[in-house]
Short mmCIF file of C-alpha atoms in Angstrom, two decimals:
data_model
loop_
_atom_site.label_atom_id
_atom_site.label_comp_id
_atom_site.label_asym_id
_atom_site.label_seq_id
_atom_site.Cartn_x
_atom_site.Cartn_y
_atom_site.Cartn_z
CA MET A 240 92.86 98.85 164.63
CA ARG A 241 92.39 101.47 161.78
CA THR A 242 94.93 104.49 162.18
CA LEU A 243 94.69 107.77 160.12
CA LEU A 244 97.70 109.50 159.29
CA VAL A 245 97.01 113.25 159.44
CA LEU A 246 100.11 115.26 157.43
CA GLY A 247 100.93 119.07 158.12
CA SER A 248 103.05 120.86 155.44
CA LYS A 249 106.31 121.06 157.85
CA PRO A 250 109.60 120.52 156.10
CA GLU A 251 110.92 116.95 156.53
CA PRO A 252 108.12 115.29 158.34
CA VAL A 253 108.83 112.57 160.39
CA LEU A 254 106.74 109.82 159.24
CA PRO A 255 105.37 106.55 160.73
CA PRO A 256 106.56 103.53 159.71
CA ALA A 257 105.39 102.21 156.48
CA GLY A 258 102.24 99.96 157.14
CA SER A 259 101.26 100.99 160.42
CA TRP A 260 98.60 103.42 159.14
CA ASP A 261 95.52 102.92 156.87
CA ALA A 262 94.18 106.50 155.88
CA LEU A 263 95.73 109.81 155.16
CA ALA A 264 94.45 113.24 155.74
CA CYS A 265 95.79 116.46 154.67
CA ALA A 266 95.13 120.26 155.20
CA ASN A 267 95.52 123.06 152.87
CA ALA A 268 98.69 122.48 150.54
CA SER A 269 99.99 119.65 152.68
CA GLY A 270 98.49 117.27 149.79
CA ALA A 271 101.83 118.55 148.01
CA SER A 272 103.86 117.25 150.71
CA ALA A 273 102.00 113.70 150.43
CA ALA A 274 102.61 113.23 146.73
CA ARG A 275 105.89 114.53 147.12
CA LEU A 276 106.92 111.58 149.72
CA GLY A 277 104.63 109.12 147.66
CA LEU A 278 101.97 108.60 149.97
CA ALA A 279 98.01 107.37 149.33
CA ARG A 280 95.47 109.91 147.86
CA PRO A 281 94.23 111.52 150.90
CA ALA A 282 90.70 110.51 152.39
CA PHE A 283 90.12 113.98 153.35
CA THR A 284 91.58 117.43 153.48
CA VAL A 285 90.60 120.38 155.19
CA VAL A 286 91.27 123.23 152.81
CA SER A 287 90.56 126.79 154.69
CA THR A 288 88.60 129.74 152.07
CA ILE A 289 91.43 132.13 153.16
CA LEU A 290 93.79 130.18 150.56
CA ALA A 291 91.88 132.08 147.81
CA SER A 292 91.50 135.38 149.50
CA ARG A 293 95.02 136.80 148.39
CA THR A 294 95.43 138.22 151.77
CA THR A 295 99.13 137.17 152.00
CA PRO A 296 101.69 136.21 149.66
CA SER A 297 101.43 132.25 150.67
CA ASN A 298 98.08 131.93 150.19
CA ALA A 299 98.70 131.86 146.37
CA ILE A 300 101.76 129.67 146.75
CA ALA A 301 99.61 127.21 148.56
CA LEU A 302 96.96 126.86 146.04
CA ALA A 303 99.41 126.66 143.15
CA ALA A 304 100.72 123.77 145.09
CA LEU A 305 98.01 121.91 144.91
CA ARG A 306 97.57 122.13 141.42
CA GLY A 307 96.75 118.43 139.86
CA LEU A 308 96.20 116.97 143.21
CA SER A 309 93.18 115.33 144.38
CA THR A 310 91.60 114.02 147.65
CA GLY A 311 88.51 111.87 148.69
CA THR A 312 86.45 114.37 150.79
CA LEU A 313 86.92 118.11 150.51
CA PHE A 314 85.84 119.46 154.09
CA ILE A 315 86.04 123.26 153.17
CA TYR A 316 86.62 125.91 156.61
CA PRO A 317 85.39 128.79 156.04
CA ARG A 318 87.19 131.67 157.28
CA ARG A 319 86.61 135.76 156.67
CA PRO A 320 89.39 138.16 156.36
CA TYR A 321 89.48 140.59 159.26
CA ARG A 322 87.04 138.74 161.39
CA GLY A 323 85.32 140.75 163.86
CA ASN A 324 86.16 144.04 162.16
CA ARG A 325 83.21 145.13 160.27
CA LEU A 326 84.30 148.42 158.76
CA LYS A 327 87.79 146.35 157.53
CA GLN A 328 85.71 144.03 155.85
CA ILE A 329 83.45 146.48 153.86
CA ALA A 330 87.03 148.77 153.15
CA ASN A 331 87.72 145.18 151.49
CA ALA A 332 85.02 143.55 150.13
CA GLY A 333 86.88 142.09 147.31
CA ARG A 334 89.16 140.11 149.74
CA VAL A 335 86.09 138.87 151.80
CA LEU A 336 84.03 137.57 148.50
CA ARG A 337 87.14 135.88 147.74
CA ALA A 338 87.13 133.84 151.33
CA THR A 339 84.00 132.29 150.02
CA PRO A 340 83.15 128.40 149.48
CA TRP A 341 81.94 129.31 145.95
CA PHE A 342 85.26 131.42 144.95
CA LEU A 343 87.27 128.82 146.68
CA ARG A 344 85.90 125.93 144.96
CA ARG A 345 86.18 127.91 141.75
CA GLU A 346 89.96 128.64 142.44
CA LEU A 347 90.77 124.86 142.87
CA ALA A 348 89.02 124.10 139.50
CA ARG A 349 91.61 126.94 138.10
CA VAL A 350 94.40 124.50 139.30
CA ASP A 351 92.76 121.50 138.68
CA TYR A 352 92.38 120.02 142.08
CA HIS A 353 89.64 117.50 142.47
CA TYR A 354 87.86 115.46 144.87
CA ASP A 355 84.59 113.13 145.34
CA ARG A 356 82.60 115.23 147.33
CA THR A 357 82.98 118.29 149.55
CA GLU A 358 81.25 119.39 152.88
CA VAL A 359 80.86 122.89 153.78
CA ARG A 360 80.57 123.69 157.73
CA SER A 361 80.46 126.96 159.41
CA SER A 362 83.50 128.16 161.61
CA ASP A 363 81.11 127.66 164.51
CA ALA A 364 80.17 123.96 163.69
CA TYR A 365 84.01 123.20 163.65
CA ALA A 366 84.58 124.67 167.12
CA GLY A 367 81.35 123.64 168.19
CA MET A 368 82.99 119.89 167.39
CA ILE A 369 86.28 120.62 169.10
CA LEU A 370 84.79 122.19 172.22
CA ALA A 371 82.29 119.09 172.56
CA MET A 372 85.22 116.73 172.14
CA SER A 373 87.55 118.69 174.38
CA GLY A 374 84.78 118.75 177.29
CA ASN A 375 83.75 122.29 176.92
CA ASP A 376 86.94 123.77 178.02
CA GLY A 377 86.02 127.27 178.81
CA ASN A 378 89.80 128.45 177.93
CA LEU A 379 89.45 126.76 174.45
CA THR A 380 86.23 128.85 173.85
CA THR A 381 88.19 131.98 174.50
CA LEU A 382 91.05 131.25 172.91
CA MET A 383 89.07 130.07 169.54
CA ARG A 384 87.30 133.32 169.70
CA ARG A 385 90.74 135.31 169.46
CA LYS A 386 92.01 132.87 166.81
CA PRO A 387 90.37 130.15 165.06
CA PRO A 388 92.05 126.80 164.97
CA SER A 389 94.27 126.06 161.97
CA SER A 390 93.01 123.64 159.05
CA GLY A 391 95.51 121.01 160.21
CA VAL A 392 93.78 120.89 163.79
CA VAL A 393 90.38 120.61 162.37
CA ALA A 394 91.77 117.87 160.34
CA VAL A 395 92.91 116.28 163.54
CA ALA A 396 89.37 116.86 165.10
CA LEU A 397 87.62 115.39 162.28
CA GLY A 398 89.68 112.19 162.16
CA LEU A 399 88.91 111.96 166.18
CA SER A 400 85.27 112.21 165.58
CA ASP A 401 85.31 109.23 162.94
CA PRO A 402 84.49 106.08 164.75
CA ALA A 403 86.18 104.13 161.79
CA TYR A 404 89.66 105.26 163.27
CA THR A 405 90.94 104.01 166.54
CA ARG A 406 94.02 106.03 166.37
CA VAL A 407 94.88 109.44 164.93
CA VAL A 408 98.65 110.00 164.63
CA VAL A 409 99.82 113.91 163.78
CA SER A 410 103.10 114.13 161.38
CA GLY A 411 104.45 117.52 159.52
CA PHE A 412 103.26 119.65 162.32
CA SER A 413 105.32 122.37 164.08
CA PHE A 414 103.31 125.11 164.95
CA GLN A 415 105.36 127.53 162.68
CA ILE A 416 104.66 128.74 159.23
CA THR A 417 107.25 126.70 157.36
CA HIS A 418 106.20 125.00 154.34
CA ALA A 419 107.65 121.83 152.48
CA TYR A 420 106.47 122.67 149.34
CA ALA A 421 107.72 126.34 149.21
CA GLU A 422 109.10 128.97 151.34
CA ASN A 423 107.08 131.06 152.80
CA PRO A 424 107.25 134.87 152.12
CA ASP A 425 105.25 135.61 155.23
CA ILE A 426 107.93 134.58 157.52
CA ARG A 427 109.83 137.66 156.31
CA LEU A 428 107.28 139.72 156.17
CA ARG A 429 106.35 139.03 160.07
CA GLY A 430 109.94 138.62 160.88
CA SER A 431 108.85 135.33 162.76
CA ALA A 432 108.19 131.54 161.59
CA GLU A 433 105.52 131.24 164.78
CA SER A 434 101.87 130.40 163.62
CA ARG A 435 99.46 133.25 165.01
CA HIS A 436 97.42 129.70 165.44
CA ALA A 437 99.71 128.16 167.96
CA ASP A 438 98.39 129.18 171.28
CA THR A 439 94.87 128.04 169.98
CA ASP A 440 96.26 124.90 168.68
CA ILE A 441 98.73 123.91 171.25
CA ALA A 442 95.55 123.90 173.53
CA VAL A 443 93.30 122.16 171.30
CA ILE A 444 95.67 119.39 170.44
CA THR A 445 96.38 119.53 174.34
CA ALA A 446 92.60 119.01 175.37
CA LEU A 447 91.77 116.35 172.29
CA SER A 448 94.19 113.89 173.40
CA HIS A 449 93.74 114.11 177.14
CA CYS A 450 90.00 113.89 176.45
CA THR A 451 90.05 111.08 173.91
CA LYS A 452 93.40 109.22 174.74
CA ARG A 453 93.63 108.38 170.82
CA LEU A 454 96.08 110.94 169.42
CA TYR A 455 99.44 110.26 168.87
CA THR A 456 102.61 111.83 166.97
CA THR A 457 105.92 111.14 165.22
CA GLU A 458 107.01 115.06 165.86
CA PRO A 459 108.92 115.72 168.97
CA ILE A 460 107.96 119.20 168.93
CA VAL A 461 104.33 118.46 169.33
CA ASN A 462 105.05 115.85 172.21
CA GLU A 463 107.29 118.90 173.86
CA ARG A 464 104.76 121.56 173.73
CA THR A 465 101.12 119.46 173.89
CA GLY A 466 102.12 116.14 175.61
CA VAL A 467 100.79 114.17 172.68
CA PRO A 468 102.49 110.68 173.20
CA LEU A 469 105.18 109.64 170.44
CA LEU A 470 104.21 107.04 168.81
CA GLY A 471 105.59 103.58 169.79
CA GLU A 472 106.49 105.09 173.23
#
């Protein structure tokens, strides 16, 4: 049995016992948490193009947290600012340009972030993968059109889609925008720590758990909000 640990950036993540997992996957800047915890180099990392867009203060902080780190495969997750609002995209053309895969690669090079290979898929391709693994649930389609899943949830889906892993364990997830590597100024600006992806992420993880029977978590909050079994129970 090969186990993939998918690590989010929640402060003080509950990790599975040492030696109980075979490979690590990260999302956005959770690689900084992995490095601080002394974990192995990620087999793959999902990074949203939003990190390079400078749309919020937290984007720049996350990008800086990746300085000097590396991963095996870099999955670039394209996300456009002001999605669905053509007028705002035209008015903010600079931010839209900065949210392209090309610009993200440039910004990652500037912080000395390295990877063995890179893979770019469209947002629709990631959504299609998740829907196919979730029984093409119509409710998920609606939720993902309203708000795409987070990079962390995309990493979970990628792990479950890989037949090399018979079990995927989620750690460091909380459905909030708190981060282990730095205080997130967006919390103060928004007046809430709840992630805007929370509703979609909870629905996707719930569906993936139900349909694959291979998803587990070490985080009680994930178990409470999605029903994903706690590892070891």
